Structure formats: C-alpha cells, structure tokens
C-alpha cells in the first residue's frame, strides 16, 4: 500500500531519470505514479474551518465575564452556607435544650406524683390519730361512769372502804393510781402521736405545693424551649430557602459559563484541528517523497529498503496499592449521595435512623436508611478502629493535631462551649466528605471554618 501514495509529478521526474532503463520498468513506474496520484487525493481531507483570533478572543471574554459572575455568586453562596451552618448549630443546641426541658419536666411530674401520694398518706395517718384519741377519751369517760355507778373496786370509793387493813387500803390506792395513770399516759401518747401526724401532714402539703410549683416551672421552661426550637427551625428553613434560590441562580449562570466555555473550546478545537490538518498534510507530503524515492530505487533495480518499525508504546505502571488512609477515604466517598438519617450507620454500612422527637422526626429520618455524621465515620474507619456513635467521643478517639497540620484522612469537628455536634472526614485541598443534617445527603464540600474545633483527630499515621 505504501507505493501507492506517491504524487504523479514526483513519479514523472523519477521516470525521466530512469529513461535509459528498460521500457517495462518505465511503464511500471508510470502506472504506479498514476495510481499514487489517485489515492493521494483521497488521503488528505479538505481543510477544516480556521476561526479568526478575534472570534476566539470574543468568546474568551464572554466566558471570563460568566466566570466572574459565577465567582461572585459562589462567594454569596459560601456566606449563606456559613450562615445556614450557624443556624443549624443553633437548631441542634435548641434541640438539646428542649430535650433537657423534657427530662426536667418528667422529673418534676414524678416528684409531684410522689408528693401527692405522701400527702395522702400523711392525711390518712393524721385522721387515724384523731380517731384514736377520740376513742380513748370515750373509753375514759365510760370507765369513770362505770366506777361511779357500780361501786366497783376499780374507780370506786368502795375500794377503800372495803379494805381489811391499812396495808390493804394502801395497795388498793396504788392500784387505782396505776390504772388511772396508765390511761392518762396512753392519752398523752395519743395526743403526741396526733401532733406528729399533724406536723407530718403539714409538711407533706408544703412538699406537694413545692413539687407543683416545680412542675409548673418545668412546664413553662418546656414551652419556652419548644418555642425557641421552633423559632430556630423557622430561621434555618428560611435561610435554607434563600440558599436554594442562590444555588439555583448559581447553577443557571454556571450553565451559561459552560456554554461560553464550550464555545471557546469549540473554536479552539477548530483551530487545533486545522493545525493538525496542516501537520498531517506535511507528513503526507514527506511520506509521498519517501515512497517516490523507493520507487525510483526499484526502477533503477536497487534493493528495496525494509519498512521502518515504529517504537512500541510503553505501558504505564500500575497505580500503587491504596494505603489505609486511602481505603478509609474510598469507603466514605462510596456513600456520597446516601440519605442523611439521624442515628444511622455502623461498621457494615447504612442503617435505619431513629426518632429524636424534633427535627429528625419531621424529616422522617426514622424511616430512612442512611448515615448521620458520626455513623459515616464509624463506617469509614471500620477496618482501622471501632468508634462510638457520638461525635464528642470520636473527638478524643485518636491523636489530636492542630488544624494547621491537618492532612488527608483526619477527622474534623465543630462545636462550642455546649459540646461537639458535628464531624467530617478531611480529603485534602480544602475539601471534606460529611453527612450534613436531616433532609440532606452524604456529600463532598469545602471545609467550613466557622465553629470548627481547633484540633483535628488523627487515627492513622
């Protein structure tokens, strides 16, 4: 096939140079030259369009303008995301405060119930003491009346008159005193018991009043906490709506930017294809000259030269096996797009979320299969170290390094005086992967420095 790529002009020159040779050789070379001229006309296609420099510069200017607008919207969106993140932190704090108010209210209700039971028991004991005293008084009256009316030995003057001797008289007097004294002592003890029961009843009623006051205060605190949580959620939702609009505007301008960049790329591609065509045409011309020389040598009965062998392509080395850090990152990135589910995720993968009695429930997290922030870290590091399902404990699960020294594979945390409330995995180059909050998905995003803890936690290396 190579000998068919020469031009007729070049072949003609070679034929004239071989005029002294045999006529058969001349005819053969002339035929080859004619065939070569026909095939060469098909080898190089017509030149593609070559756009002007002004067209390319105009397209670049339009793309740069769109890029500037995208940058402006990106900055606005970054600020809005930071504000939304702060509002989300506030929502999480209000959730915890609402949970505390709920626990305090339950405790106050339990104390009020116990105080009611204590007050009821004290009232019953006090009433029983009053009844016992009244019965003892009635018995004393009956004893005195019986002794007076019947003239009996007990409680009657006849006990003294019928005695046989002074000694017997003294014994009977002592007996009467003892019997009367025992009744009086019993009366005293009953009256003392009545006083104690009455005091206990009073104390129980005061405790009940105090418990009810605590319950009322806890109820008011619960209402205040719920209202604060509702206000925080409303603010967060309003900011989220604003962010959505900003995101839509940014996406629209980005599409315009992509179209402008595509136009630039298209024009530059046309220019490159035109330059490639020129290079191809030059190579074809060189190849035709080489083939003509070979045909000339054949016409002069010279030996044919062997085909040039192009050098083989050299294969690229296989990528190095992933390190433990890369395995952790690969596991985390494999779950990008998975739904956020509060309480979801373990070392084996995503799990069903749980109820929180607030924001997560409104998003239906307990019906979703996915991860929360700490659950994603449990899954990512499952092959390295077991982690508890609480970001606060994960913060102390490894070696802490200053943020200025953080590197790929470190865990980043966010929190404040109230404790840590979020964790993400650092990817390097200012990027991280995280499970953000209810209603969102596992995503890769830029590191947020608002509210970030001063140290990263390193489990590997």
PDB file of C-alpha atoms in Angstrom, residues 157-394:
ATOM      1  CA  UNK A 157     -64.611   4.756 146.802  1.00  0.00           C
ATOM      2  CA  UNK A 158     -65.746   1.335 147.966  1.00  0.00           C
ATOM      3  CA  UNK A 159     -62.329   0.040 147.070  1.00  0.00           C
ATOM      4  CA  UNK A 160     -61.071   1.985 150.031  1.00  0.00           C
ATOM      5  CA  UNK A 161     -63.994   1.302 152.418  1.00  0.00           C
ATOM      6  CA  UNK A 162     -63.938  -2.477 151.966  1.00  0.00           C
ATOM      7  CA  UNK A 163     -60.249  -2.900 152.645  1.00  0.00           C
ATOM      8  CA  UNK A 164     -59.326  -5.234 155.571  1.00  0.00           C
ATOM      9  CA  UNK A 165     -56.340  -3.335 156.856  1.00  0.00           C
ATOM     10  CA  UNK A 166     -54.331  -0.166 156.297  1.00  0.00           C
ATOM     11  CA  UNK A 167     -51.881  -2.230 154.264  1.00  0.00           C
ATOM     12  CA  UNK A 168     -54.680  -3.469 152.001  1.00  0.00           C
ATOM     13  CA  UNK A 169     -56.045   0.060 151.731  1.00  0.00           C
ATOM     14  CA  UNK A 170     -52.637   1.337 150.553  1.00  0.00           C
ATOM     15  CA  UNK A 171     -52.335  -1.426 147.950  1.00  0.00           C
ATOM     16  CA  UNK A 172     -55.763  -0.674 146.553  1.00  0.00           C
ATOM     17  CA  UNK A 173     -54.952   3.033 146.345  1.00  0.00           C
ATOM     18  CA  UNK A 174     -51.751   2.255 144.432  1.00  0.00           C
ATOM     19  CA  UNK A 175     -53.673   0.002 142.068  1.00  0.00           C
ATOM     20  CA  UNK A 176     -56.234   2.699 141.331  1.00  0.00           C
ATOM     21  CA  UNK A 177     -53.450   5.249 140.727  1.00  0.00           C
ATOM     22  CA  UNK A 178     -51.644   2.867 138.390  1.00  0.00           C
ATOM     23  CA  UNK A 179     -54.771   2.160 136.370  1.00  0.00           C
ATOM     24  CA  UNK A 180     -55.615   5.861 136.086  1.00  0.00           C
ATOM     25  CA  UNK A 181     -52.013   6.743 135.313  1.00  0.00           C
ATOM     26  CA  UNK A 182     -51.756   4.201 132.559  1.00  0.00           C
ATOM     27  CA  UNK A 183     -54.868   5.644 130.912  1.00  0.00           C
ATOM     28  CA  UNK A 184     -53.509   9.140 131.266  1.00  0.00           C
ATOM     29  CA  UNK A 185     -50.150   8.046 129.808  1.00  0.00           C
ATOM     30  CA  UNK A 186     -51.939   6.434 126.904  1.00  0.00           C
ATOM     31  CA  UNK A 187     -53.865   9.640 126.359  1.00  0.00           C
ATOM     32  CA  UNK A 188     -50.609  11.612 126.400  1.00  0.00           C
ATOM     33  CA  UNK A 189     -49.007   9.278 123.850  1.00  0.00           C
ATOM     34  CA  UNK A 190     -52.052   9.516 121.596  1.00  0.00           C
ATOM     35  CA  UNK A 191     -52.029  13.295 121.775  1.00  0.00           C
ATOM     36  CA  UNK A 192     -48.290  13.303 120.966  1.00  0.00           C
ATOM     37  CA  UNK A 193     -48.917  11.000 118.007  1.00  0.00           C
ATOM     38  CA  UNK A 194     -51.706  13.278 116.824  1.00  0.00           C
ATOM     39  CA  UNK A 195     -49.333  16.246 116.934  1.00  0.00           C
ATOM     40  CA  UNK A 196     -46.650  14.353 114.991  1.00  0.00           C
ATOM     41  CA  UNK A 197     -49.151  13.209 112.381  1.00  0.00           C
ATOM     42  CA  UNK A 198     -50.493  16.729 112.041  1.00  0.00           C
ATOM     43  CA  UNK A 199     -46.944  18.062 111.562  1.00  0.00           C
ATOM     44  CA  UNK A 200     -46.255  15.367 109.013  1.00  0.00           C
ATOM     45  CA  UNK A 201     -49.483  16.230 107.202  1.00  0.00           C
ATOM     46  CA  UNK A 202     -48.493  19.894 107.108  1.00  0.00           C
ATOM     47  CA  UNK A 203     -45.003  19.105 105.822  1.00  0.00           C
ATOM     48  CA  UNK A 204     -46.437  16.825 103.155  1.00  0.00           C
ATOM     49  CA  UNK A 205     -48.820  19.533 101.989  1.00  0.00           C
ATOM     50  CA  UNK A 206     -45.936  22.025 101.769  1.00  0.00           C
ATOM     51  CA  UNK A 207     -43.854  19.485  99.811  1.00  0.00           C
ATOM     52  CA  UNK A 208     -46.789  18.986  97.461  1.00  0.00           C
ATOM     53  CA  UNK A 209     -47.092  22.730  96.928  1.00  0.00           C
ATOM     54  CA  UNK A 210     -43.359  22.968  96.205  1.00  0.00           C
ATOM     55  CA  UNK A 211     -43.497  19.996  93.808  1.00  0.00           C
ATOM     56  CA  UNK A 212     -46.419  21.542  91.975  1.00  0.00           C
ATOM     57  CA  UNK A 213     -44.510  24.822  91.721  1.00  0.00           C
ATOM     58  CA  UNK A 214     -41.541  22.937  90.235  1.00  0.00           C
ATOM     59  CA  UNK A 215     -43.842  21.177  87.819  1.00  0.00           C
ATOM     60  CA  UNK A 216     -45.376  24.485  86.745  1.00  0.00           C
ATOM     61  CA  UNK A 217     -41.909  25.988  86.266  1.00  0.00           C
ATOM     62  CA  UNK A 218     -40.764  22.950  84.284  1.00  0.00           C
ATOM     63  CA  UNK A 219     -43.869  23.174  82.105  1.00  0.00           C
ATOM     64  CA  UNK A 220     -43.154  26.832  81.390  1.00  0.00           C
ATOM     65  CA  UNK A 221     -39.488  26.015  80.649  1.00  0.00           C
ATOM     66  CA  UNK A 222     -40.559  23.256  78.273  1.00  0.00           C
ATOM     67  CA  UNK A 223     -42.856  25.689  76.463  1.00  0.00           C
ATOM     68  CA  UNK A 224     -40.080  28.264  76.211  1.00  0.00           C
ATOM     69  CA  UNK A 225     -37.605  25.659  74.913  1.00  0.00           C
ATOM     70  CA  UNK A 226     -40.104  24.378  72.354  1.00  0.00           C
ATOM     71  CA  UNK A 227     -40.804  27.924  71.176  1.00  0.00           C
ATOM     72  CA  UNK A 228     -37.062  28.629  70.893  1.00  0.00           C
ATOM     73  CA  UNK A 229     -36.568  25.421  68.953  1.00  0.00           C
ATOM     74  CA  UNK A 230     -39.452  26.278  66.639  1.00  0.00           C
ATOM     75  CA  UNK A 231     -38.046  29.771  66.043  1.00  0.00           C
ATOM     76  CA  UNK A 232     -34.595  28.333  65.313  1.00  0.00           C
ATOM     77  CA  UNK A 233     -36.061  25.827  62.872  1.00  0.00           C
ATOM     78  CA  UNK A 234     -38.042  28.574  61.130  1.00  0.00           C
ATOM     79  CA  UNK A 235     -34.911  30.703  60.781  1.00  0.00           C
ATOM     80  CA  UNK A 236     -32.973  27.735  59.459  1.00  0.00           C
ATOM     81  CA  UNK A 237     -35.704  26.884  56.966  1.00  0.00           C
ATOM     82  CA  UNK A 238     -35.886  30.486  55.750  1.00  0.00           C
ATOM     83  CA  UNK A 239     -32.116  30.544  55.265  1.00  0.00           C
ATOM     84  CA  UNK A 240     -32.257  27.170  53.526  1.00  0.00           C
ATOM     85  CA  UNK A 241     -34.859  28.569  51.105  1.00  0.00           C
ATOM     86  CA  UNK A 242     -32.590  31.545  50.406  1.00  0.00           C
ATOM     87  CA  UNK A 243     -29.670  29.186  49.856  1.00  0.00           C
ATOM     88  CA  UNK A 244     -31.766  27.140  47.451  1.00  0.00           C
ATOM     89  CA  UNK A 245     -32.529  30.253  45.411  1.00  0.00           C
ATOM     90  CA  UNK A 246     -28.874  31.280  45.428  1.00  0.00           C
ATOM     91  CA  UNK A 247     -27.901  27.781  44.379  1.00  0.00           C
ATOM     92  CA  UNK A 248     -30.429  27.907  41.526  1.00  0.00           C
ATOM     93  CA  UNK A 249     -29.061  31.287  40.363  1.00  0.00           C
ATOM     94  CA  UNK A 250     -25.516  29.989  40.565  1.00  0.00           C
ATOM     95  CA  UNK A 251     -26.425  26.852  38.616  1.00  0.00           C
ATOM     96  CA  UNK A 252     -28.089  28.972  35.917  1.00  0.00           C
ATOM     97  CA  UNK A 253     -25.021  31.162  35.488  1.00  0.00           C
ATOM     98  CA  UNK A 254     -22.787  28.087  35.600  1.00  0.00           C
ATOM     99  CA  UNK A 255     -24.740  26.632  32.695  1.00  0.00           C
ATOM    100  CA  UNK A 256     -24.171  29.886  30.819  1.00  0.00           C
ATOM    101  CA  UNK A 257     -20.487  29.655  31.728  1.00  0.00           C
ATOM    102  CA  UNK A 258     -20.310  26.083  30.469  1.00  0.00           C
ATOM    103  CA  UNK A 259     -21.949  27.157  27.194  1.00  0.00           C
ATOM    104  CA  UNK A 260     -19.465  30.022  26.835  1.00  0.00           C
ATOM    105  CA  UNK A 261     -16.551  27.727  27.660  1.00  0.00           C
ATOM    106  CA  UNK A 262     -17.875  25.165  25.200  1.00  0.00           C
ATOM    107  CA  UNK A 263     -17.921  27.859  22.526  1.00  0.00           C
ATOM    108  CA  UNK A 264     -14.315  28.773  23.333  1.00  0.00           C
ATOM    109  CA  UNK A 265     -13.352  25.115  23.342  1.00  0.00           C
ATOM    110  CA  UNK A 266     -15.180  24.623  20.070  1.00  0.00           C
ATOM    111  CA  UNK A 267     -13.336  27.482  18.381  1.00  0.00           C
ATOM    112  CA  UNK A 268     -10.028  26.409  19.864  1.00  0.00           C
ATOM    113  CA  UNK A 269     -10.824  22.850  18.803  1.00  0.00           C
ATOM    114  CA  UNK A 270     -11.423  24.049  15.239  1.00  0.00           C
ATOM    115  CA  UNK A 271      -8.111  25.897  15.334  1.00  0.00           C
ATOM    116  CA  UNK A 272      -6.385  22.789  16.679  1.00  0.00           C
ATOM    117  CA  UNK A 273      -7.988  20.564  14.046  1.00  0.00           C
ATOM    118  CA  UNK A 274      -6.842  22.967  11.348  1.00  0.00           C
ATOM    119  CA  UNK A 275      -3.296  22.866  12.731  1.00  0.00           C
ATOM    120  CA  UNK A 276      -3.499  19.087  12.946  1.00  0.00           C
ATOM    121  CA  UNK A 277      -4.624  19.049   9.302  1.00  0.00           C
ATOM    122  CA  UNK A 278      -1.609  21.115   8.310  1.00  0.00           C
ATOM    123  CA  UNK A 279       0.681  18.763  10.225  1.00  0.00           C
ATOM    124  CA  UNK A 280      -0.988  15.745   8.637  1.00  0.00           C
ATOM    125  CA  UNK A 281      -0.637  17.266   5.177  1.00  0.00           C
ATOM    126  CA  UNK A 282       3.057  17.869   5.807  1.00  0.00           C
ATOM    127  CA  UNK A 283       3.529  14.271   6.957  1.00  0.00           C
ATOM    128  CA  UNK A 284       1.689  13.037   3.873  1.00  0.00           C
ATOM    129  CA  UNK A 285       3.933  15.130   1.633  1.00  0.00           C
ATOM    130  CA  UNK A 286       7.017  13.741   3.353  1.00  0.00           C
ATOM    131  CA  UNK A 287       5.684  10.204   3.063  1.00  0.00           C
ATOM    132  CA  UNK A 288       4.969  10.639  -0.621  1.00  0.00           C
ATOM    133  CA  UNK A 289       8.509  11.883  -1.177  1.00  0.00           C
ATOM    134  CA  UNK A 290       9.885   8.843   0.663  1.00  0.00           C
ATOM    135  CA  UNK A 291       7.735   6.457  -1.350  1.00  0.00           C
ATOM    136  CA  UNK A 292       8.785   8.157  -4.566  1.00  0.00           C
ATOM    137  CA  UNK A 293      12.391   7.630  -3.625  1.00  0.00           C
ATOM    138  CA  UNK A 294      11.669   3.942  -3.000  1.00  0.00           C
ATOM    139  CA  UNK A 295      10.005   3.596  -6.390  1.00  0.00           C
ATOM    140  CA  UNK A 296      12.943   5.343  -8.041  1.00  0.00           C
ATOM    141  CA  UNK A 297      15.286   2.905  -6.401  1.00  0.00           C
ATOM    142  CA  UNK A 298      13.128  -0.003  -7.610  1.00  0.00           C
ATOM    143  CA  UNK A 299      13.111   1.410 -11.109  1.00  0.00           C
ATOM    144  CA  UNK A 300      16.909   1.517 -11.032  1.00  0.00           C
ATOM    145  CA  UNK A 301      16.980  -2.152  -9.931  1.00  0.00           C
ATOM    146  CA  UNK A 302      18.126  -1.152  -6.441  1.00  0.00           C
ATOM    147  CA  UNK A 303      17.226  -3.353  -3.463  1.00  0.00           C
ATOM    148  CA  UNK A 304      14.110  -2.310  -1.517  1.00  0.00           C
ATOM    149  CA  UNK A 305      14.760  -1.000   1.985  1.00  0.00           C
ATOM    150  CA  UNK A 306      12.914  -2.651   4.904  1.00  0.00           C
ATOM    151  CA  UNK A 307       9.990  -0.895   6.460  1.00  0.00           C
ATOM    152  CA  UNK A 308      10.743   1.351   9.359  1.00  0.00           C
ATOM    153  CA  UNK A 309       9.430  -0.055  12.584  1.00  0.00           C
ATOM    154  CA  UNK A 310       7.831   2.416  14.920  1.00  0.00           C
ATOM    155  CA  UNK A 311       8.700   2.178  18.564  1.00  0.00           C
ATOM    156  CA  UNK A 312       6.181   0.334  20.739  1.00  0.00           C
ATOM    157  CA  UNK A 313       4.171   2.203  23.248  1.00  0.00           C
ATOM    158  CA  UNK A 314       5.413   1.906  26.768  1.00  0.00           C
ATOM    159  CA  UNK A 315       2.772   0.885  29.282  1.00  0.00           C
ATOM    160  CA  UNK A 316       2.181   2.980  32.339  1.00  0.00           C
ATOM    161  CA  UNK A 317       2.948   1.466  35.728  1.00  0.00           C
ATOM    162  CA  UNK A 318       0.011   0.309  37.703  1.00  0.00           C
ATOM    163  CA  UNK A 319      -1.030   2.671  40.446  1.00  0.00           C
ATOM    164  CA  UNK A 320       0.401   1.894  43.856  1.00  0.00           C
ATOM    165  CA  UNK A 321      -1.849  -0.085  46.162  1.00  0.00           C
ATOM    166  CA  UNK A 322      -4.039   2.176  48.326  1.00  0.00           C
ATOM    167  CA  UNK A 323      -2.862   2.887  51.851  1.00  0.00           C
ATOM    168  CA  UNK A 324      -5.088   2.572  54.915  1.00  0.00           C
ATOM    169  CA  UNK A 325      -5.918   6.271  54.643  1.00  0.00           C
ATOM    170  CA  UNK A 326      -6.979   5.839  51.034  1.00  0.00           C
ATOM    171  CA  UNK A 327      -9.092   2.825  51.963  1.00  0.00           C
ATOM    172  CA  UNK A 328     -10.862   4.887  54.638  1.00  0.00           C
ATOM    173  CA  UNK A 329     -11.481   7.739  52.211  1.00  0.00           C
ATOM    174  CA  UNK A 330     -12.663   5.353  49.497  1.00  0.00           C
ATOM    175  CA  UNK A 331     -15.216   3.854  51.886  1.00  0.00           C
ATOM    176  CA  UNK A 332     -16.526   7.288  52.849  1.00  0.00           C
ATOM    177  CA  UNK A 333     -16.691   8.515  49.248  1.00  0.00           C
ATOM    178  CA  UNK A 334     -18.526   5.354  48.191  1.00  0.00           C
ATOM    179  CA  UNK A 335     -21.517   6.584  50.215  1.00  0.00           C
ATOM    180  CA  UNK A 336     -21.771  10.043  48.619  1.00  0.00           C
ATOM    181  CA  UNK A 337     -25.430  10.602  47.751  1.00  0.00           C
ATOM    182  CA  UNK A 338     -26.703   8.334  50.553  1.00  0.00           C
ATOM    183  CA  UNK A 339     -29.535   9.976  52.586  1.00  0.00           C
ATOM    184  CA  UNK A 340     -28.826  11.536  55.981  1.00  0.00           C
ATOM    185  CA  UNK A 341     -30.567   9.579  58.767  1.00  0.00           C
ATOM    186  CA  UNK A 342     -30.143  10.680  62.399  1.00  0.00           C
ATOM    187  CA  UNK A 343     -28.710   7.751  64.383  1.00  0.00           C
ATOM    188  CA  UNK A 344     -27.987   5.790  61.179  1.00  0.00           C
ATOM    189  CA  UNK A 345     -24.844   3.935  60.132  1.00  0.00           C
ATOM    190  CA  UNK A 346     -22.483   1.327  61.573  1.00  0.00           C
ATOM    191  CA  UNK A 347     -19.322  -0.505  60.561  1.00  0.00           C
ATOM    192  CA  UNK A 348     -21.206  -2.589  57.979  1.00  0.00           C
ATOM    193  CA  UNK A 349     -22.926   0.280  56.194  1.00  0.00           C
ATOM    194  CA  UNK A 350     -26.083   2.415  56.346  1.00  0.00           C
ATOM    195  CA  UNK A 351     -28.866   1.599  58.808  1.00  0.00           C
ATOM    196  CA  UNK A 352     -32.333   2.908  59.583  1.00  0.00           C
ATOM    197  CA  UNK A 353     -32.394   6.210  61.505  1.00  0.00           C
ATOM    198  CA  UNK A 354     -34.046   6.720  64.910  1.00  0.00           C
ATOM    199  CA  UNK A 355     -36.503   9.219  66.359  1.00  0.00           C
ATOM    200  CA  UNK A 356     -35.340  12.402  68.079  1.00  0.00           C
ATOM    201  CA  UNK A 357     -38.724  13.960  68.869  1.00  0.00           C
ATOM    202  CA  UNK A 358     -37.929  17.038  66.789  1.00  0.00           C
ATOM    203  CA  UNK A 359     -36.267  17.998  63.520  1.00  0.00           C
ATOM    204  CA  UNK A 360     -35.161  14.492  62.519  1.00  0.00           C
ATOM    205  CA  UNK A 361     -38.700  13.187  63.010  1.00  0.00           C
ATOM    206  CA  UNK A 362     -40.146  15.951  60.830  1.00  0.00           C
ATOM    207  CA  UNK A 363     -37.790  14.878  58.045  1.00  0.00           C
ATOM    208  CA  UNK A 364     -38.761  11.239  58.587  1.00  0.00           C
ATOM    209  CA  UNK A 365     -35.202  10.109  59.431  1.00  0.00           C
ATOM    210  CA  UNK A 366     -36.580   7.095  61.323  1.00  0.00           C
ATOM    211  CA  UNK A 367     -37.979   5.818  58.004  1.00  0.00           C
ATOM    212  CA  UNK A 368     -34.731   6.337  56.040  1.00  0.00           C
ATOM    213  CA  UNK A 369     -31.710   4.099  55.523  1.00  0.00           C
ATOM    214  CA  UNK A 370     -28.535   6.147  55.704  1.00  0.00           C
ATOM    215  CA  UNK A 371     -25.884   7.777  57.890  1.00  0.00           C
ATOM    216  CA  UNK A 372     -25.547  10.617  60.353  1.00  0.00           C
ATOM    217  CA  UNK A 373     -22.198  12.393  60.722  1.00  0.00           C
ATOM    218  CA  UNK A 374     -20.669  10.059  63.344  1.00  0.00           C
ATOM    219  CA  UNK A 375     -22.206   6.974  61.706  1.00  0.00           C
ATOM    220  CA  UNK A 376     -20.346   7.779  58.469  1.00  0.00           C
ATOM    221  CA  UNK A 377     -17.059   7.941  60.415  1.00  0.00           C
ATOM    222  CA  UNK A 378     -17.817   4.556  62.025  1.00  0.00           C
ATOM    223  CA  UNK A 379     -18.243   3.039  58.553  1.00  0.00           C
ATOM    224  CA  UNK A 380     -15.185   4.754  57.051  1.00  0.00           C
ATOM    225  CA  UNK A 381     -12.812   3.664  59.856  1.00  0.00           C
ATOM    226  CA  UNK A 382     -14.350   0.208  60.400  1.00  0.00           C
ATOM    227  CA  UNK A 383     -11.226  -1.507  59.100  1.00  0.00           C
ATOM    228  CA  UNK A 384      -8.940   0.616  61.272  1.00  0.00           C
ATOM    229  CA  UNK A 385     -10.612   1.240  64.623  1.00  0.00           C
ATOM    230  CA  UNK A 386     -14.046   0.876  66.183  1.00  0.00           C
ATOM    231  CA  UNK A 387     -15.625   4.228  67.007  1.00  0.00           C
ATOM    232  CA  UNK A 388     -18.545   5.156  69.314  1.00  0.00           C
ATOM    233  CA  UNK A 389     -21.677   6.627  67.736  1.00  0.00           C
ATOM    234  CA  UNK A 390     -21.133  10.087  69.254  1.00  0.00           C
ATOM    235  CA  UNK A 391     -19.008  12.835  67.725  1.00  0.00           C
ATOM    236  CA  UNK A 392     -17.894  14.062  71.157  1.00  0.00           C
ATOM    237  CA  UNK A 393     -16.298  10.698  71.943  1.00  0.00           C
ATOM    238  CA  UNK A 394     -14.832  10.428  68.436  1.00  0.00           C
TER     239      UNK A 394
END
